Short mmCIF file of C-alpha atoms and ligand atoms in Angstrom, two decimals:
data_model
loop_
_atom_site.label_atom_id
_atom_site.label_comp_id
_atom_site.label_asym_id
_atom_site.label_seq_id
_atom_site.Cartn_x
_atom_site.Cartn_y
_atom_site.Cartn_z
CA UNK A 1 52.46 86.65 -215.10
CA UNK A 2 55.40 87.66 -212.39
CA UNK A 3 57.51 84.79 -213.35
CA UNK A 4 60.21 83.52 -210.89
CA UNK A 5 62.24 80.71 -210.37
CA UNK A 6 66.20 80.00 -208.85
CA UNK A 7 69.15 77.69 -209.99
CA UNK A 8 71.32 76.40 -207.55
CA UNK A 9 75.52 77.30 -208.63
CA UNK A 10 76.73 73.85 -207.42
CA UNK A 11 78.70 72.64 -210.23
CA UNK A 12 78.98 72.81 -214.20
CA UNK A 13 75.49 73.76 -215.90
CA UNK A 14 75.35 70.37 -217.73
CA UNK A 15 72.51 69.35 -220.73
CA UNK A 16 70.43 67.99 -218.61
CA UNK A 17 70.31 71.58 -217.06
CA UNK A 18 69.63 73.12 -220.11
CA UNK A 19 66.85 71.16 -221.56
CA UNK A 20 65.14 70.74 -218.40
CA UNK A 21 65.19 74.07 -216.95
CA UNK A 22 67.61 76.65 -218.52
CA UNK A 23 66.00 76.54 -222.00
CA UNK A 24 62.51 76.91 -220.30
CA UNK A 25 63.62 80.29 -218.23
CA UNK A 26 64.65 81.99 -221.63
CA UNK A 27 61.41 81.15 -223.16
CA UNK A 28 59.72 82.63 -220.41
CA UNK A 29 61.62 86.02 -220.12
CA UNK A 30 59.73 88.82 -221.11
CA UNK A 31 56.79 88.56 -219.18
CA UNK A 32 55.10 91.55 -216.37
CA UNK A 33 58.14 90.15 -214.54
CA UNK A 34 60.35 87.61 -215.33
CA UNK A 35 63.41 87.05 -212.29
CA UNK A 36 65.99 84.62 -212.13
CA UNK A 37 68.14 84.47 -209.56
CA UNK A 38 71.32 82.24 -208.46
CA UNK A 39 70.69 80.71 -205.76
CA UNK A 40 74.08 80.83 -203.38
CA UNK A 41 72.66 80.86 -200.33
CA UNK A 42 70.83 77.28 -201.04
CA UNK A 43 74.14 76.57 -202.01
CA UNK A 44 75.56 76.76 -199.02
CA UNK A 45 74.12 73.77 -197.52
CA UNK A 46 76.26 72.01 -199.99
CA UNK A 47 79.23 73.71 -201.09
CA UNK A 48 81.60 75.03 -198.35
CA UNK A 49 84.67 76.05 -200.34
CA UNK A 50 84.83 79.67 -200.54
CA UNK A 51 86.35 79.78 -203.67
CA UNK A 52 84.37 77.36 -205.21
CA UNK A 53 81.45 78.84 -204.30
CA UNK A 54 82.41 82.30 -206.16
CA UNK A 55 84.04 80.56 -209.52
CA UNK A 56 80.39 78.57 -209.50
CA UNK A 57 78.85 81.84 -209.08
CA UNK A 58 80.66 83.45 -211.94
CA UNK A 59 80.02 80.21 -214.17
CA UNK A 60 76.09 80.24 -213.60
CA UNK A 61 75.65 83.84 -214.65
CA UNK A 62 78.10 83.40 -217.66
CA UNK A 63 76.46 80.21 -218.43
CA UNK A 64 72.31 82.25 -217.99
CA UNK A 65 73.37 85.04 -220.35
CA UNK A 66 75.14 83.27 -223.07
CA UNK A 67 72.42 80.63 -223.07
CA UNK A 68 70.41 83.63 -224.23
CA UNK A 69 69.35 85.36 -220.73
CA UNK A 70 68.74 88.91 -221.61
CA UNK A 71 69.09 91.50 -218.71
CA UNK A 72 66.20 93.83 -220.63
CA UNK A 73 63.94 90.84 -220.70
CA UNK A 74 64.63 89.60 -217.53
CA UNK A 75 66.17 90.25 -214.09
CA UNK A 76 68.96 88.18 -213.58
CA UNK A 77 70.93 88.72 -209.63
CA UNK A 78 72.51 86.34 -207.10
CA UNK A 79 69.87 85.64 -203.73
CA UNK A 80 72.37 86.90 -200.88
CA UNK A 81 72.26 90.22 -202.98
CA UNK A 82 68.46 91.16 -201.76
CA UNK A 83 69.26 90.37 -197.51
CA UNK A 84 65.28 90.84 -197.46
CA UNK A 85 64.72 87.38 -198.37
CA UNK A 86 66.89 86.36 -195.59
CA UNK A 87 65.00 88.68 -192.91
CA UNK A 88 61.45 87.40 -194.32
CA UNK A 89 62.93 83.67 -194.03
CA UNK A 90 62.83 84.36 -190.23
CA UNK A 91 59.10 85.51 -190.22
CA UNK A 92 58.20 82.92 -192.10
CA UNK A 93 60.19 80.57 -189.98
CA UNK A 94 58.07 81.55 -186.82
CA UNK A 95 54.53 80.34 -188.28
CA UNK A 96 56.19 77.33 -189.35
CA UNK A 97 55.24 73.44 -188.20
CA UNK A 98 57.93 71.86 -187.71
CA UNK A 99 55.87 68.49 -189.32
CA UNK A 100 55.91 70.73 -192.96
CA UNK A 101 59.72 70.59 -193.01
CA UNK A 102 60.16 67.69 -191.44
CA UNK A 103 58.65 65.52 -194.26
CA UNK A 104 60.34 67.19 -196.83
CA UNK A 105 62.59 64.98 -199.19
CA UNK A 106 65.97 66.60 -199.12
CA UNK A 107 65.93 66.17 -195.31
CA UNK A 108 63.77 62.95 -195.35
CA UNK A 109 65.95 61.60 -197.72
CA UNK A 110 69.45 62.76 -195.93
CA UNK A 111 67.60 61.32 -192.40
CA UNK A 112 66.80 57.64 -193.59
CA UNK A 113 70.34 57.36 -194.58
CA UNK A 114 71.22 57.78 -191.11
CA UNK A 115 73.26 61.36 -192.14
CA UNK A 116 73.00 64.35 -189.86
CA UNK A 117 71.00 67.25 -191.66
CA UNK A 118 72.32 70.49 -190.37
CA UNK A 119 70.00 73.44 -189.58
CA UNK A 120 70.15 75.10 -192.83
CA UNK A 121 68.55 71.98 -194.82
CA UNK A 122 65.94 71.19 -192.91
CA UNK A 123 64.80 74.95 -193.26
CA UNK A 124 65.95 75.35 -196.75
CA UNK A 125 62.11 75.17 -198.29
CA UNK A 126 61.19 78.17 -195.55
CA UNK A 127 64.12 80.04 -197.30
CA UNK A 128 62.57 79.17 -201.05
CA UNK A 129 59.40 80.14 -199.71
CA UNK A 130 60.49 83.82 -199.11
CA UNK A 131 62.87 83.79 -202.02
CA UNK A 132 59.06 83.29 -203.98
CA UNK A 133 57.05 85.21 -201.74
CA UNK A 134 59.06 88.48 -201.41
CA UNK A 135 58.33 89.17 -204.67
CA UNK A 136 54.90 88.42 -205.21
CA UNK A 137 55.36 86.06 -208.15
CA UNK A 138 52.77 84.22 -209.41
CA UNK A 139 54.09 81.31 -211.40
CA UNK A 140 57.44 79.28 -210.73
CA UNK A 141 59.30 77.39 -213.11
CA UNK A 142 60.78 74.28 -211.09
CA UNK A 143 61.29 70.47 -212.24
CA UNK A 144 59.15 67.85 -210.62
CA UNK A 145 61.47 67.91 -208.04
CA UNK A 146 60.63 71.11 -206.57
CA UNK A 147 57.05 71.36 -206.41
CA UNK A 148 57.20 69.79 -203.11
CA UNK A 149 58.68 73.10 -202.31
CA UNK A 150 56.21 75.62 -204.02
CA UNK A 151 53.46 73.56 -201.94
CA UNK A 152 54.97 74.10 -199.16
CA UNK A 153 55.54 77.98 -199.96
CA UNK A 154 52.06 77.81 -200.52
CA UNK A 155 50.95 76.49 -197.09
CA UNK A 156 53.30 79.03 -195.24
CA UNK A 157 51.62 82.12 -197.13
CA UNK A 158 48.06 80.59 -196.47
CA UNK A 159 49.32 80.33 -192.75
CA UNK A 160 50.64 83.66 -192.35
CA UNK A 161 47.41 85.42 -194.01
CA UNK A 162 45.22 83.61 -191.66
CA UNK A 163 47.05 84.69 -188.62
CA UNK A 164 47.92 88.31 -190.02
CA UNK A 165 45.06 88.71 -192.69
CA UNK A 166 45.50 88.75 -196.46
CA UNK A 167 49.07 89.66 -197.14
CA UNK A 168 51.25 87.67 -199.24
CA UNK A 169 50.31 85.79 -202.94
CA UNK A 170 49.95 82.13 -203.58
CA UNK A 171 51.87 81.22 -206.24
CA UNK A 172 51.82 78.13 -208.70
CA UNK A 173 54.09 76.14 -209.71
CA UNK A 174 55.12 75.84 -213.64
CA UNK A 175 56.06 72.35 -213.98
CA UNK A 176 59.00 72.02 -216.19
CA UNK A 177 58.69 69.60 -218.96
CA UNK A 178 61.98 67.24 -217.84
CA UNK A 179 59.45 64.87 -218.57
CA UNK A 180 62.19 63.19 -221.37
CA UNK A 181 64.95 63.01 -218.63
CA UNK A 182 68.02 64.08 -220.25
CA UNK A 183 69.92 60.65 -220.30
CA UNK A 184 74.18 60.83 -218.89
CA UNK A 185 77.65 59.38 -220.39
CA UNK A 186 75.98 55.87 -218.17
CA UNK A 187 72.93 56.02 -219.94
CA UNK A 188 71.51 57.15 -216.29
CA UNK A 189 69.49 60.51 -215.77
CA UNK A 190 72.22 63.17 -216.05
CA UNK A 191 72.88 64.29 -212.67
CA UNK A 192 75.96 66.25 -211.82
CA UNK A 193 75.13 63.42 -208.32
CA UNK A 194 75.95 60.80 -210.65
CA UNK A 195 79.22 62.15 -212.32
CA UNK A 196 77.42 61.53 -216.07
CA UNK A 197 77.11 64.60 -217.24
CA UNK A 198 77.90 66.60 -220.20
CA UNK A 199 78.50 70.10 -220.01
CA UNK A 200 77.08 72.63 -221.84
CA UNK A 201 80.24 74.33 -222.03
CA UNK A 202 83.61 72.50 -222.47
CA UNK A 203 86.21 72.83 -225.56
CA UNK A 204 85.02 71.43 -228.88
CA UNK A 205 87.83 69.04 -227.53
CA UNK A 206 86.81 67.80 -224.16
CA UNK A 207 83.27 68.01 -225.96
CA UNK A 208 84.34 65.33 -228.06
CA UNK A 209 86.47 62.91 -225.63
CA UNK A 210 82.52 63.13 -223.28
CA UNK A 211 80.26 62.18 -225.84
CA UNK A 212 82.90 59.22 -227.02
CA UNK A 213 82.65 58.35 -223.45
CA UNK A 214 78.69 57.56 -223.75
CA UNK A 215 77.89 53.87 -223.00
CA UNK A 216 76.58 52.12 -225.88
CA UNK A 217 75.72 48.28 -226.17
CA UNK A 218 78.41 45.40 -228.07
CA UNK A 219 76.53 45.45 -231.01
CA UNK A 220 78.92 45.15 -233.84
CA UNK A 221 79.44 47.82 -236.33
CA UNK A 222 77.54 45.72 -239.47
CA UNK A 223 74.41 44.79 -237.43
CA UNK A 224 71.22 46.56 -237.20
CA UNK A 225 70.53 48.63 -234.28
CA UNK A 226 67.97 50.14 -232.00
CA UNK A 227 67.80 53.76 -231.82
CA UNK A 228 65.53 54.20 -229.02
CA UNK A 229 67.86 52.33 -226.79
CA UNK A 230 70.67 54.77 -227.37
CA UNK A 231 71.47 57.13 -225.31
CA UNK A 232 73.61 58.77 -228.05
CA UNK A 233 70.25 58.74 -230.42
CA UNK A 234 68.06 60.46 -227.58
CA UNK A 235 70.60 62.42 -227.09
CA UNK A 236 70.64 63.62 -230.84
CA UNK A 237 66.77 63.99 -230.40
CA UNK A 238 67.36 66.94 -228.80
CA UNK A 239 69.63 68.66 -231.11
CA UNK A 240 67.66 68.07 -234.17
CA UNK A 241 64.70 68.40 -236.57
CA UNK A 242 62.11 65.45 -237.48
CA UNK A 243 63.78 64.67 -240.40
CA UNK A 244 67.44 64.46 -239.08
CA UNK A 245 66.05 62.25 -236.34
CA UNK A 246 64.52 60.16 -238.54
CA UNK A 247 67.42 60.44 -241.26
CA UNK A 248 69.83 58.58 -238.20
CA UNK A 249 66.88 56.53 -237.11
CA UNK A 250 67.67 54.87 -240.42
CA UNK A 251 71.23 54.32 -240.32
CA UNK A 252 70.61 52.66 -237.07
CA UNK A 253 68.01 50.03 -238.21
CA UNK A 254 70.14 49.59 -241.75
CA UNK A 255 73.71 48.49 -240.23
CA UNK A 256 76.87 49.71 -241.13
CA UNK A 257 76.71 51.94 -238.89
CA UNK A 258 79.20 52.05 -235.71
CA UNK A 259 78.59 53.58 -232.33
CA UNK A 260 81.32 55.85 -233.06
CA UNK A 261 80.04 57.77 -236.07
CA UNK A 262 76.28 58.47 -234.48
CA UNK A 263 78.59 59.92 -231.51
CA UNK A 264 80.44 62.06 -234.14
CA UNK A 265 77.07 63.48 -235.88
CA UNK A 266 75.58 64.27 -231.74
CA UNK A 267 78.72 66.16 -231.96
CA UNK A 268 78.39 68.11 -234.84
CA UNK A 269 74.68 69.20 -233.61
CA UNK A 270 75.58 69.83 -230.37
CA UNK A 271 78.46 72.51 -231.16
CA UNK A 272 76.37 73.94 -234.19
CA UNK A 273 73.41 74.37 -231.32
CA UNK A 274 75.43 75.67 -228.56
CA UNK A 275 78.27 77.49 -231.18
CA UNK A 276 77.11 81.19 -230.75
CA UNK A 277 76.39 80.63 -227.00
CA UNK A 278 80.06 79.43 -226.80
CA UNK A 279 81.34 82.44 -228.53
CA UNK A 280 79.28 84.82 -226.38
CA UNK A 281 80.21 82.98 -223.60
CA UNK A 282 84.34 83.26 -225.08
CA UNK A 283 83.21 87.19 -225.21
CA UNK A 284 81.73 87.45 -221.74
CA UNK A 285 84.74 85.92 -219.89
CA UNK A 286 86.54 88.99 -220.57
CA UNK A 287 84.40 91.35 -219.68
CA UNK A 288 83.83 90.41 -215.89
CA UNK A 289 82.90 94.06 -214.75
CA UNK A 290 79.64 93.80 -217.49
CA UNK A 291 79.00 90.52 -215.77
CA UNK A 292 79.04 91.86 -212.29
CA UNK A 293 77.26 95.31 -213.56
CA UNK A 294 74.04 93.19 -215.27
CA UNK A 295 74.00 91.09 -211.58
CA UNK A 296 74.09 94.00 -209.50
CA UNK A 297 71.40 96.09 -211.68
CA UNK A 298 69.59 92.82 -211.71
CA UNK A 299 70.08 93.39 -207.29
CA UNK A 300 68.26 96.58 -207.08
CA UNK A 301 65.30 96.04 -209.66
CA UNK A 302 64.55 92.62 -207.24
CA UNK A 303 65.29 94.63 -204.25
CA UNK A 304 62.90 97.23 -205.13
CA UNK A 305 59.78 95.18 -205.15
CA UNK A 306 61.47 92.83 -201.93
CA UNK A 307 61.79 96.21 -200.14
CA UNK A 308 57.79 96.50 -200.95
CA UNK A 309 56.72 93.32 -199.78
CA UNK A 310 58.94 92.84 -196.41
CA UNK A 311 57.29 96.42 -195.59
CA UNK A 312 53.79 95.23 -195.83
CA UNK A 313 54.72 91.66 -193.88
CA UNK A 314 56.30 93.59 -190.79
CA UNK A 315 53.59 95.91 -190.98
CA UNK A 316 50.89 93.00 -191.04
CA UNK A 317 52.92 90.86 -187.97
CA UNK A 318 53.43 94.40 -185.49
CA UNK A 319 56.70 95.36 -186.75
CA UNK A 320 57.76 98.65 -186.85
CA UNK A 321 58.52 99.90 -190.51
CA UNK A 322 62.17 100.36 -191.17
CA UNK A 323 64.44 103.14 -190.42
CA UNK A 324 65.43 104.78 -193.65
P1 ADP B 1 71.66 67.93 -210.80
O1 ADP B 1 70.76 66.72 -210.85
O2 ADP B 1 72.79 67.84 -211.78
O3 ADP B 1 72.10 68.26 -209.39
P2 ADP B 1 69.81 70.12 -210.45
O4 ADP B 1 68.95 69.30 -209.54
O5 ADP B 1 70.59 71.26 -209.89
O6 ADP B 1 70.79 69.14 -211.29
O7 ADP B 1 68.94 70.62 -211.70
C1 ADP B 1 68.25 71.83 -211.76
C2 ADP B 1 67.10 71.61 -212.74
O8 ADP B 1 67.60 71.14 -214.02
C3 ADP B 1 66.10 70.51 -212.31
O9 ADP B 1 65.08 70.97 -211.47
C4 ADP B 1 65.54 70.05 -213.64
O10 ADP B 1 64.51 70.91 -214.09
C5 ADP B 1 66.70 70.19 -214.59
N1 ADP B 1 67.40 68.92 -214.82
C6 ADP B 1 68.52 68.47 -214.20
N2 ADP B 1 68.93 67.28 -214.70
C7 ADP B 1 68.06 66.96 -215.69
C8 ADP B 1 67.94 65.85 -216.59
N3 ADP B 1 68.83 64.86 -216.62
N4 ADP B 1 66.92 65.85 -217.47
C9 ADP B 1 66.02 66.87 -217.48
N5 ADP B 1 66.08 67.94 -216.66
C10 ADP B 1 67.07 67.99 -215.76
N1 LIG B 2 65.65 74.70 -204.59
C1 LIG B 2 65.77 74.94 -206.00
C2 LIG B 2 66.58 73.79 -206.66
O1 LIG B 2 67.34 73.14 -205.99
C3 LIG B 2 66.42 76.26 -206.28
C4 LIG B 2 65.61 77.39 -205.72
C5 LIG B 2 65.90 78.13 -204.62
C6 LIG B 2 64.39 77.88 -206.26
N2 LIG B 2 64.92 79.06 -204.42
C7 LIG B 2 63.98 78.95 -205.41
C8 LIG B 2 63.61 77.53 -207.36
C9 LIG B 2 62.79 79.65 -205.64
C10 LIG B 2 62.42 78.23 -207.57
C11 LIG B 2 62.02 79.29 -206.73
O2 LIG B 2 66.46 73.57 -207.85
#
């Protein structure tokens, strides 16, 4: 299985994040190949603060490696590091109908509100085509929300064979089980969109002051209450073992029980869960040149294969190979 799949560095890596995608990537590292990459030229479309831009960076390769990302499992570099992808976005560009992009959500979605979509969004699925393609991978991780995208990478490599003959892989997507949406402080999907999230990484502190912040309902401390209707109880779901679940399940339907104590025992579980990331994380921050080093070996191993594959796609469409 060559394994691929991209993260986008626009804000704080949040829960929602983790159990939804992040958590998913580790389990899958290992394989023939397994790459990960950040994905900062996607990121562009939205973020347009320089600085920004590099501290997110920096964050989302912390966050990957003391989540448990482990450079001799899998390949972990930043997109704009392998300018390949960015020369096989053009090809790709020129056998593309305009009607493929055009019905694509993230520009649909941006034109029915009446907002201007620059350039760079409505082509953004040609770019995660060749950010799949260039490598050959064969299976992509992506919530439901990208598979839109993989089809679409699917139809451009199915259009370039048949013009140019058998050249590039279709790849699948691996549909992510976010099936159990991740809920935010406003009981909402987490969505960094929706300012509800949780970070995966904040100070046992700030930790604490988020999860107090999670919306519960006015039902007094003595009275029996509903677990499945608290986003504090899902929450805990996914911190703990059947029998913890159900051991606070209880305490719920008994009474007694206030809001404020179920928020204190998510907290507990979520800093014994994420504790030794934390640390490693702690560890990591101070040791920005290993950082840098694991993303720029992470470069070359993707580059070699990208080289590969752009050599065999100019070849197929009457380029001339490269100058060495
Ligand atoms: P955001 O909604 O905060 O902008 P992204 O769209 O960048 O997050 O999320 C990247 C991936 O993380 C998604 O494709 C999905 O797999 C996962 N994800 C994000 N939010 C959630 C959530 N609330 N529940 C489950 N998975 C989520
Ligand atoms: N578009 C993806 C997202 O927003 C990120 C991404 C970019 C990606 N290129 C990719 C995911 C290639 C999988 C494969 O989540």
């Amino acid at each position: 299985m060559k394994v691929l799949s991209g993260i986008q560095p626009t804000g704080r890596f949040h829960w929602g994040n983790y159990f939804g995608a992040i958590r998913q990537y580790i389990a899958l590292q290992g394989q023939e190949q397994s790459f990960y990459f950040i994905a900062d030229l996607h990121a562009l479309t939205t973020v347009r603060d320089p600085a920004v831009l590099r501290q997110n960076v920096t964050d989302a390769a912390l966050d990957l490696l003391a989540l448990g990302l482990e450079p001799s499992k899998a390949t972990l570099f930043r997109q704009s590091d392998v300018p390949e992808v960015t020369e096989l976005t053009w090809l790709l560009m020129t056998i593309t109908q305009m009607h493929l992009l055009e019905k694509c959500h993230a520009f649909k979605d941006k034109k029915a509100k009446g907002i201007a979509a620059d350039a760079g969004l409505f082509t953004y699925p040609v770019l995660m085509a060749a950010d799949i393609l260039i490598y050959d991978s064969t299976t992509v991780p992506v919530g439901a929300d990208q598979i839109q995208h993989v089809e679409v990478t699917r139809d451009l490599a199915q259009r370039f064979n048949s013009t140019y003959g058998e050249t590039l892989h279709l790849p699948e997507a691996y549909v992510l089980d976010d099936s159990a949406k991740v809920p935010g402080t406003d009981r909402e999907k987490m969505s960094k969109s929706y300012g509800n999230i949780i970070p995966i990484f904040d100070t046992p502190k700030k930790l604490r002051k988020t999860i107090m912040s999670i919306q519960t309902d006015s039902t007094p401390m003595e009275s029996p209450k509903d677990p499945d209707s608290c986003a504090v109880y899902q929450l805990f779901k996914l911190f703990s073992t059947s029998d913890q679940q159900v051991a606070l399940a209880d305490r719920y339907r008994a009474g007694g029980m206030g809001y404020g104590e179920a928020k204190e025992t998510l907290h507990l579980a979520a800093m014994n869960h994420f504790g030794e990331a934390f640390e490693r994380r702690t560890r990591l921050e101070t040791t920005p040149s290993e950082v840098e080093d694991i993303l720029k070996q992470g470069a070359q191993r993707a580059r070699a294969k990208a080289v590969e594959v752009l050599e065999r796609v100019r070849s197929a469409c009457g380029l001339s190979a490269r100058p060495v």
